[in-house]
Amino acid sequence: MIRTILAAAAATLLGVAGQASAQTVQQDRSFTDASGFRAVETPEGYAPAAPAIDGPVTPATKVDFVPQTLTPSEAFPPPAPRKIYPPCSKQRRDECQQRK
């Protein structure tokens, strides 16, 4: 009796594990942005499609650092202001107007 229950439970667990692994397998999708950088979307996140440096890295490998040309306000512009802000209350404390 107990062996039958344990066998049924093991079969159920194996079936659920097989379904979970089948659901997590996705096709990799790649894309290229406006600057020509090519990346691959994987279940773990985004990754470069090709290595940044071709060949082995040695102490003589030259790395060029290009500083960011945009200011923080240009790179991350603030959102546009709203036309109307509701009055603040106990439940609402963000994006509201203080009562006068």
PDB file of C-alpha atoms in Angstrom:
ATOM      1  CA  MET A   1       0.000   0.000   0.000  1.00  0.00           C
ATOM      2  CA  ILE A   2       2.710   2.471   1.001  1.00  0.00           C
ATOM      3  CA  ARG A   3       4.881   1.434  -1.954  1.00  0.00           C
ATOM      4  CA  THR A   4       1.974   2.092  -4.314  1.00  0.00           C
ATOM      5  CA  ILE A   5       1.450   5.560  -2.840  1.00  0.00           C
ATOM      6  CA  LEU A   6       5.168   6.355  -3.036  1.00  0.00           C
ATOM      7  CA  ALA A   7       5.347   5.124  -6.632  1.00  0.00           C
ATOM      8  CA  ALA A   8       2.354   7.272  -7.588  1.00  0.00           C
ATOM      9  CA  ALA A   9       3.883  10.312  -5.849  1.00  0.00           C
ATOM     10  CA  ALA A  10       7.231   9.766  -7.618  1.00  0.00           C
ATOM     11  CA  ALA A  11       5.508   9.460 -10.987  1.00  0.00           C
ATOM     12  CA  THR A  12       3.588  12.687 -10.343  1.00  0.00           C
ATOM     13  CA  LEU A  13       6.750  14.533  -9.321  1.00  0.00           C
ATOM     14  CA  LEU A  14       8.626  13.312 -12.386  1.00  0.00           C
ATOM     15  CA  GLY A  15       5.762  14.403 -14.622  1.00  0.00           C
ATOM     16  CA  VAL A  16       5.686  17.894 -13.041  1.00  0.00           C
ATOM     17  CA  ALA A  17       9.479  18.226 -13.303  1.00  0.00           C
ATOM     18  CA  GLY A  18       9.345  17.252 -16.966  1.00  0.00           C
ATOM     19  CA  GLN A  19       6.647  19.849 -17.650  1.00  0.00           C
ATOM     20  CA  ALA A  20       8.582  22.573 -15.794  1.00  0.00           C
ATOM     21  CA  SER A  21      11.752  21.899 -17.751  1.00  0.00           C
ATOM     22  CA  ALA A  22       9.811  21.889 -21.017  1.00  0.00           C
ATOM     23  CA  GLN A  23       8.276  25.272 -20.172  1.00  0.00           C
ATOM     24  CA  THR A  24      11.620  26.924 -19.334  1.00  0.00           C
ATOM     25  CA  VAL A  25      13.226  25.947 -22.648  1.00  0.00           C
ATOM     26  CA  GLN A  26      12.824  28.894 -25.008  1.00  0.00           C
ATOM     27  CA  GLN A  27      14.326  29.781 -28.318  1.00  0.00           C
ATOM     28  CA  ASP A  28      17.126  32.324 -28.181  1.00  0.00           C
ATOM     29  CA  ARG A  29      16.226  35.562 -29.920  1.00  0.00           C
ATOM     30  CA  SER A  30      18.825  37.992 -31.206  1.00  0.00           C
ATOM     31  CA  PHE A  31      18.479  41.644 -32.122  1.00  0.00           C
ATOM     32  CA  THR A  32      20.647  44.532 -33.290  1.00  0.00           C
ATOM     33  CA  ASP A  33      20.270  48.077 -31.974  1.00  0.00           C
ATOM     34  CA  ALA A  34      20.800  51.348 -33.879  1.00  0.00           C
ATOM     35  CA  SER A  35      24.524  51.462 -33.079  1.00  0.00           C
ATOM     36  CA  GLY A  36      25.112  47.986 -34.561  1.00  0.00           C
ATOM     37  CA  PHE A  37      25.475  46.104 -31.246  1.00  0.00           C
ATOM     38  CA  ARG A  38      24.104  42.585 -31.621  1.00  0.00           C
ATOM     39  CA  ALA A  39      22.718  40.827 -28.533  1.00  0.00           C
ATOM     40  CA  VAL A  40      20.949  37.558 -27.764  1.00  0.00           C
ATOM     41  CA  GLU A  41      17.978  37.255 -25.404  1.00  0.00           C
ATOM     42  CA  THR A  42      18.229  34.151 -23.232  1.00  0.00           C
ATOM     43  CA  PRO A  43      16.117  32.997 -20.259  1.00  0.00           C
ATOM     44  CA  GLU A  44      18.810  34.475 -17.985  1.00  0.00           C
ATOM     45  CA  GLY A  45      18.705  37.918 -19.669  1.00  0.00           C
ATOM     46  CA  TYR A  46      20.548  39.671 -22.479  1.00  0.00           C
ATOM     47  CA  ALA A  47      24.054  38.708 -23.581  1.00  0.00           C
ATOM     48  CA  PRO A  48      26.365  39.903 -26.352  1.00  0.00           C
ATOM     49  CA  ALA A  49      26.094  37.708 -29.441  1.00  0.00           C
ATOM     50  CA  ALA A  50      29.864  37.860 -30.045  1.00  0.00           C
ATOM     51  CA  PRO A  51      32.827  38.369 -27.689  1.00  0.00           C
ATOM     52  CA  ALA A  52      33.931  41.990 -27.213  1.00  0.00           C
ATOM     53  CA  ILE A  53      37.574  41.187 -27.950  1.00  0.00           C
ATOM     54  CA  ASP A  54      38.649  38.804 -30.705  1.00  0.00           C
ATOM     55  CA  GLY A  55      41.399  36.381 -29.756  1.00  0.00           C
ATOM     56  CA  PRO A  56      43.142  35.798 -26.436  1.00  0.00           C
ATOM     57  CA  VAL A  57      43.468  38.652 -23.942  1.00  0.00           C
ATOM     58  CA  THR A  58      47.072  39.455 -23.011  1.00  0.00           C
ATOM     59  CA  PRO A  59      48.646  42.288 -21.009  1.00  0.00           C
ATOM     60  CA  ALA A  60      49.473  43.952 -24.341  1.00  0.00           C
ATOM     61  CA  THR A  61      45.823  43.987 -25.464  1.00  0.00           C
ATOM     62  CA  LYS A  62      44.757  47.591 -26.043  1.00  0.00           C
ATOM     63  CA  VAL A  63      41.396  48.589 -24.600  1.00  0.00           C
ATOM     64  CA  ASP A  64      39.894  51.906 -25.708  1.00  0.00           C
ATOM     65  CA  PHE A  65      37.648  53.617 -23.160  1.00  0.00           C
ATOM     66  CA  VAL A  66      35.002  55.851 -24.705  1.00  0.00           C
ATOM     67  CA  PRO A  67      33.362  58.121 -22.115  1.00  0.00           C
ATOM     68  CA  GLN A  68      29.623  58.759 -22.173  1.00  0.00           C
ATOM     69  CA  THR A  69      28.809  61.804 -24.311  1.00  0.00           C
ATOM     70  CA  LEU A  70      25.336  62.364 -22.883  1.00  0.00           C
ATOM     71  CA  THR A  71      24.664  64.153 -19.607  1.00  0.00           C
ATOM     72  CA  PRO A  72      22.530  62.290 -17.058  1.00  0.00           C
ATOM     73  CA  SER A  73      19.525  64.512 -17.815  1.00  0.00           C
ATOM     74  CA  GLU A  74      19.887  63.733 -21.536  1.00  0.00           C
ATOM     75  CA  ALA A  75      20.423  60.004 -21.020  1.00  0.00           C
ATOM     76  CA  PHE A  76      17.564  59.688 -18.496  1.00  0.00           C
ATOM     77  CA  PRO A  77      15.084  62.498 -19.175  1.00  0.00           C
ATOM     78  CA  PRO A  78      12.524  63.252 -16.464  1.00  0.00           C
ATOM     79  CA  PRO A  79       8.902  62.408 -17.198  1.00  0.00           C
ATOM     80  CA  ALA A  80       6.627  65.136 -18.492  1.00  0.00           C
ATOM     81  CA  PRO A  81       4.679  66.963 -15.775  1.00  0.00           C
ATOM     82  CA  ARG A  82       1.023  66.102 -15.330  1.00  0.00           C
ATOM     83  CA  LYS A  83      -1.703  68.623 -16.037  1.00  0.00           C
ATOM     84  CA  ILE A  84      -3.524  67.904 -12.780  1.00  0.00           C
ATOM     85  CA  TYR A  85      -2.168  66.490  -9.511  1.00  0.00           C
ATOM     86  CA  PRO A  86      -4.749  65.120  -7.054  1.00  0.00           C
ATOM     87  CA  PRO A  87      -4.577  66.317  -3.435  1.00  0.00           C
ATOM     88  CA  CYS A  88      -2.494  64.219  -1.046  1.00  0.00           C
ATOM     89  CA  SER A  89      -4.223  61.961   1.467  1.00  0.00           C
ATOM     90  CA  LYS A  90      -3.287  59.253   3.941  1.00  0.00           C
ATOM     91  CA  GLN A  91      -3.438  56.617   1.212  1.00  0.00           C
ATOM     92  CA  ARG A  92      -1.823  58.687  -1.556  1.00  0.00           C
ATOM     93  CA  ARG A  93       1.545  60.324  -0.872  1.00  0.00           C
ATOM     94  CA  ASP A  94       3.233  60.202  -4.281  1.00  0.00           C
ATOM     95  CA  GLU A  95       2.393  62.268  -7.360  1.00  0.00           C
ATOM     96  CA  CYS A  96       0.001  64.474  -5.405  1.00  0.00           C
ATOM     97  CA  GLN A  97      -0.350  68.107  -4.380  1.00  0.00           C
ATOM     98  CA  GLN A  98      -0.105  69.246  -0.761  1.00  0.00           C
ATOM     99  CA  ARG A  99      -3.293  70.724   0.626  1.00  0.00           C
ATOM    100  CA  LYS A 100      -3.150  74.430   1.369  1.00  0.00           C
TER     101      LYS A 100
END
